[in-house]
XYZ file of N, CA and C in Angstrom:
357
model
N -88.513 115.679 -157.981
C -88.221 114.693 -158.994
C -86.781 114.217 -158.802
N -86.601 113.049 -158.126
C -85.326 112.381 -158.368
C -85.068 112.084 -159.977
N -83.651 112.386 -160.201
C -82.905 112.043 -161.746
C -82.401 110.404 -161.667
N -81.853 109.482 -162.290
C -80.984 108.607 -161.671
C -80.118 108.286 -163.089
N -79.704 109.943 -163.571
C -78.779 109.379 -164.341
C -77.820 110.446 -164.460
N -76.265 110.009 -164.618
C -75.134 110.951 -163.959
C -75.627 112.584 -164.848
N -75.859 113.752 -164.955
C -76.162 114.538 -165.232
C -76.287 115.802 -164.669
N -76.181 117.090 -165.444
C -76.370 118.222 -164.583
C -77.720 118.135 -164.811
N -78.677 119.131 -163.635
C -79.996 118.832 -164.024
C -80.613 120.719 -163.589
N -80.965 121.033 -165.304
C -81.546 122.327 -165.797
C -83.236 122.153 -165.379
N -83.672 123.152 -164.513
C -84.919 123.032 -164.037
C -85.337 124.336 -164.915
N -86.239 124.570 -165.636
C -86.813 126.198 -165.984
C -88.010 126.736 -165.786
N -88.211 127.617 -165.535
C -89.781 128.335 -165.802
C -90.117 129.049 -166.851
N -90.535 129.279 -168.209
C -90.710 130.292 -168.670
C -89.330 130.657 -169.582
N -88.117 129.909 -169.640
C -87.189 130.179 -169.956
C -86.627 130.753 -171.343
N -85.956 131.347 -171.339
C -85.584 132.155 -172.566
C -84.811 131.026 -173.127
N -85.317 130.581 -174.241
C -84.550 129.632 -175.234
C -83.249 130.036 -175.737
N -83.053 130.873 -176.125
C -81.590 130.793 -176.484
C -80.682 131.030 -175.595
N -81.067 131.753 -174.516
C -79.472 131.645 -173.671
C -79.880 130.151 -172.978
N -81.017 129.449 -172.851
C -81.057 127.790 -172.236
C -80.174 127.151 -173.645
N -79.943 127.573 -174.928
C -78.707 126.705 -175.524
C -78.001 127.247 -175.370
N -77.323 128.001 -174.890
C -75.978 128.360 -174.419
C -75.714 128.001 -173.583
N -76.348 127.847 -172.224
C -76.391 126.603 -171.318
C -75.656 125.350 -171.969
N -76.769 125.187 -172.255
C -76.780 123.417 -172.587
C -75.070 122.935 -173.613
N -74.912 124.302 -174.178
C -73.503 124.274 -175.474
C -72.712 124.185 -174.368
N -73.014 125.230 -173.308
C -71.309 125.181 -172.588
C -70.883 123.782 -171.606
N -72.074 122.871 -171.430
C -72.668 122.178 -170.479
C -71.930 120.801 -171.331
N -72.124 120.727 -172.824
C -71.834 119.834 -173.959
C -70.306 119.708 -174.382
N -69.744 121.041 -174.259
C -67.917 121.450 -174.753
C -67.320 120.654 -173.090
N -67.869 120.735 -172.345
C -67.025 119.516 -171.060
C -67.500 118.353 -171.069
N -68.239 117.959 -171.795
C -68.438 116.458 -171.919
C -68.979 115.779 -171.276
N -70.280 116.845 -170.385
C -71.435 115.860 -169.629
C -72.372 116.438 -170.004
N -72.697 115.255 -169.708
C -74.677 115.129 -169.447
C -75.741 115.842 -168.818
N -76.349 116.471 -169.709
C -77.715 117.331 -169.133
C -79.416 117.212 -169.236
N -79.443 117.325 -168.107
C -81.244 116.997 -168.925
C -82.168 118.336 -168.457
N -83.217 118.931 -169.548
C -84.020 120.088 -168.801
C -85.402 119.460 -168.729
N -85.692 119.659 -167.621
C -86.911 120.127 -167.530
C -87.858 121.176 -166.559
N -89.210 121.157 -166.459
C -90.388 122.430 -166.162
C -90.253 122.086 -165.154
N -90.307 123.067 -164.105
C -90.626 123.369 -163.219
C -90.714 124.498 -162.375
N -91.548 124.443 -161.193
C -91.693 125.430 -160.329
C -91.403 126.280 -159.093
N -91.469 127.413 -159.236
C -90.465 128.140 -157.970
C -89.917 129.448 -158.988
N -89.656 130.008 -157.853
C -88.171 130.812 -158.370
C -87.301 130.285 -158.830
N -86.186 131.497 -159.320
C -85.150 130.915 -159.760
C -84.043 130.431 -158.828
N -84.119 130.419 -157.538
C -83.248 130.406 -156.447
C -83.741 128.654 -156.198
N -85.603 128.417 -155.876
C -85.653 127.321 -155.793
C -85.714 126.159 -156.724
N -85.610 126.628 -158.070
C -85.600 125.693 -159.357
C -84.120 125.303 -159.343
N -82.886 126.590 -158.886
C -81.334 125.661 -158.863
C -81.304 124.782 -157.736
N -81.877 125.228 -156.427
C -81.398 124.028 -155.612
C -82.421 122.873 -155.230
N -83.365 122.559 -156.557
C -84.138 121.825 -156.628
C -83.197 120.626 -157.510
N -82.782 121.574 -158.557
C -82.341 120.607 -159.537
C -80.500 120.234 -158.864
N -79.902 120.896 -157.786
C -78.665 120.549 -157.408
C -78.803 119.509 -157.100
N -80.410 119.569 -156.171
C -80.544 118.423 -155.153
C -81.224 116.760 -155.971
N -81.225 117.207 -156.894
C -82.104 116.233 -157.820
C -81.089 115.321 -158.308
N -80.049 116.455 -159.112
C -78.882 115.464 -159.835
C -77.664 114.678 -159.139
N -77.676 113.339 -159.489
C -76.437 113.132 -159.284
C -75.101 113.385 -159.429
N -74.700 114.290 -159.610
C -73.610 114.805 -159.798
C -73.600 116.216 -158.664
N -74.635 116.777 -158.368
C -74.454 117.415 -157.493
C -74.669 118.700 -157.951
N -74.775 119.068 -159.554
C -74.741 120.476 -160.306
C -76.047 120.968 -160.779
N -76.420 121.808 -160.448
C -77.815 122.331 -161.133
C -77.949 123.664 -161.630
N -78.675 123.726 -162.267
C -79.096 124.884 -163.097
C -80.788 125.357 -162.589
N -81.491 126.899 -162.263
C -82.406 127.119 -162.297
C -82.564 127.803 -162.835
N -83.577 128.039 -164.428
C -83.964 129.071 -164.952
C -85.393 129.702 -165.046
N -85.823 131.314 -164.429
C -86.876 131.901 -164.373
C -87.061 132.748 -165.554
N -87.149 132.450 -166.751
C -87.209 133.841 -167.560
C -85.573 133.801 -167.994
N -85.179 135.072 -168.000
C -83.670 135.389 -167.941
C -83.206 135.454 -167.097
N -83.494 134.942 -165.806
C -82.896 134.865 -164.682
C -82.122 133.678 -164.509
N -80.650 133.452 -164.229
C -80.174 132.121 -163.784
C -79.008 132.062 -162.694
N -79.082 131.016 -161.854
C -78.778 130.316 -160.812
C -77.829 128.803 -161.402
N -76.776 129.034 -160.921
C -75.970 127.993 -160.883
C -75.467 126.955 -159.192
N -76.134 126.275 -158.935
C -76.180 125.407 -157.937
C -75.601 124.314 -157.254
N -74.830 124.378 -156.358
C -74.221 122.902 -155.888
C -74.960 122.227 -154.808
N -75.335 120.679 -154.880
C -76.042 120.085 -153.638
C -75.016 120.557 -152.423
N -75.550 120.747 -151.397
C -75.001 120.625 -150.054
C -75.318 122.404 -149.554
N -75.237 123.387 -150.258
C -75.047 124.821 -150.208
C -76.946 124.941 -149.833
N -77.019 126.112 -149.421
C -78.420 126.327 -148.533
C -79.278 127.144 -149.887
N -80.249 126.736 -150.018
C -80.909 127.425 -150.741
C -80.667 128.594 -150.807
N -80.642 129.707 -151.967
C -80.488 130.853 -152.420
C -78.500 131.429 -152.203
N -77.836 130.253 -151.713
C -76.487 130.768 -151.795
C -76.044 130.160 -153.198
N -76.078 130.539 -154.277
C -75.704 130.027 -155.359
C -74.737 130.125 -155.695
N -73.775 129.276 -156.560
C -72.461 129.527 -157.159
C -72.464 130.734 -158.076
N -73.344 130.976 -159.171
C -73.343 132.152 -159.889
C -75.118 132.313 -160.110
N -75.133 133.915 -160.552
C -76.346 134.155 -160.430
C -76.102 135.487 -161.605
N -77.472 135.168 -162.463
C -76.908 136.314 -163.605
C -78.483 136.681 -164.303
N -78.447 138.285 -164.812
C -79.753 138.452 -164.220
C -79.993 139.579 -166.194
N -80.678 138.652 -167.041
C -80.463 139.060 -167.976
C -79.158 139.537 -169.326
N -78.524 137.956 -168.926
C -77.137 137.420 -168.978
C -76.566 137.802 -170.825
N -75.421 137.836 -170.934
C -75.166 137.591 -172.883
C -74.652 136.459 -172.848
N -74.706 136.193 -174.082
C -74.635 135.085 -174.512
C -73.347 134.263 -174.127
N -72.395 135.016 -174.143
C -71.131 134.328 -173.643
C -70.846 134.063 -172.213
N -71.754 134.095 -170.990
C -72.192 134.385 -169.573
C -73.231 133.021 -169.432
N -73.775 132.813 -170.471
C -74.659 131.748 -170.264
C -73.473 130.216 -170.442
N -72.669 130.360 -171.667
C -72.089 129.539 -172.181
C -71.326 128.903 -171.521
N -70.853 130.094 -170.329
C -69.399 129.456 -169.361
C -70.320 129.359 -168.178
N -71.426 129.746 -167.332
C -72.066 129.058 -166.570
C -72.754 127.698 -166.895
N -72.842 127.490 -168.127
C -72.940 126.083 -168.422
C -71.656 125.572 -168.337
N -70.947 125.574 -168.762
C -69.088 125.315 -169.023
C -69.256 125.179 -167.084
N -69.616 126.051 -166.505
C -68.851 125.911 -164.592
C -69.316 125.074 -164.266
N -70.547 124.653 -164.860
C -71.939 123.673 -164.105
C -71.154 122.565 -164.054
N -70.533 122.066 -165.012
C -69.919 121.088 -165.589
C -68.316 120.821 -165.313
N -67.446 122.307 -164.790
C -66.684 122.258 -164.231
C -66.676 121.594 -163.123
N -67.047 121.848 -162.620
C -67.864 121.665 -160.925
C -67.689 120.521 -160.497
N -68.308 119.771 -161.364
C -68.293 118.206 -161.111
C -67.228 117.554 -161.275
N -66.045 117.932 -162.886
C -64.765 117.434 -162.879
C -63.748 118.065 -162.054
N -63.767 119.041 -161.286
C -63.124 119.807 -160.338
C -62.328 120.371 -160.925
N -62.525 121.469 -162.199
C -61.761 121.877 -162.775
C -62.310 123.261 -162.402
N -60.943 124.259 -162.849
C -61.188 125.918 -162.670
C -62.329 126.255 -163.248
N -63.069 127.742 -162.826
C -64.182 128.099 -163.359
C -63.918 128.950 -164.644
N -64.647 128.843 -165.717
C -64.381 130.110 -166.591
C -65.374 131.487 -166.228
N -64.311 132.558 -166.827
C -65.139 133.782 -166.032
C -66.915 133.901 -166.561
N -67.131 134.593 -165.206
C -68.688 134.961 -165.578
C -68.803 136.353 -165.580
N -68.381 136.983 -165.059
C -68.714 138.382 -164.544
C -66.973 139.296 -165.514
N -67.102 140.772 -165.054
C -65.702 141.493 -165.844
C -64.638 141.610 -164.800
N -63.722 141.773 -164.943
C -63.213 141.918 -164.082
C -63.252 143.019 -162.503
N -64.183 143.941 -162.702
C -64.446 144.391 -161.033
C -65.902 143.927 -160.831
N -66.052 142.961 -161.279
C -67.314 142.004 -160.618
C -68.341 142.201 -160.973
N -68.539 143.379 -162.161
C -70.081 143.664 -163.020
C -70.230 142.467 -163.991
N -71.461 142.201 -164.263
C -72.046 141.973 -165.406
C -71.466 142.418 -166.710
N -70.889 141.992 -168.025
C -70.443 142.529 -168.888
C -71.788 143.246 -170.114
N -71.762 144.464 -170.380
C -72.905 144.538 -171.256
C -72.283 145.040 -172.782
């Protein structure tokens, strides 16, 4: 599915609704444009479905609680971030990076500081 409007573009399967609005919140506090929709694959091929979809170059793939943060040009399954039954504040700033990304601004953290998952 080509997009043709400037946007990050959230592909999901099955997706857990509330961390997909935490997405979409952190995606909204930088001041672009997102659109979700269904689709199929993993979560590896739903981000670089939707990298490759949006114009802007940023995508999101969500399987469940699984998520993939995506830039066009990068090879399938090398993702920018990848978070695997995420909290809530992990979803918020991978939406927030999605969106970084595109204005070329710093990332906000995802992970703790020695590179775990925060629980």
């Amino acid at each position: 599915m080509i997009i043709n409007k400037p946007t990050v573009i959230i592909y999901t399967r099955d997706p857990d609704e509330d961390l997909l609005r935490e997405i979409c919140a952190g995606i909204e506090e930088e001041g672009v444009l997102y659109e979700i929709h269904s689709g199929k694959g993993d979560m590896d091929t739903l981000a670089y479905e939707a990298a490759k979809d949006s114009m802007l170059g940023s995508g999101i793939g969500m399987d469940g609680r699984r998520i993939a943060m995506q830039m066009a040009r990068l090879p399938k399954g090398k993702n920018v971030f990848e978070l695997n039954a995420p909290r809530f504040w992990q979803c918020r700033n991978l939406g927030s990076n999605s969106a970084r990304a595109v204005k070329k601004m710093p990332f906000k953290p995802i992970y703790t500081e020695n590179g775990e998952m925060s629980l």
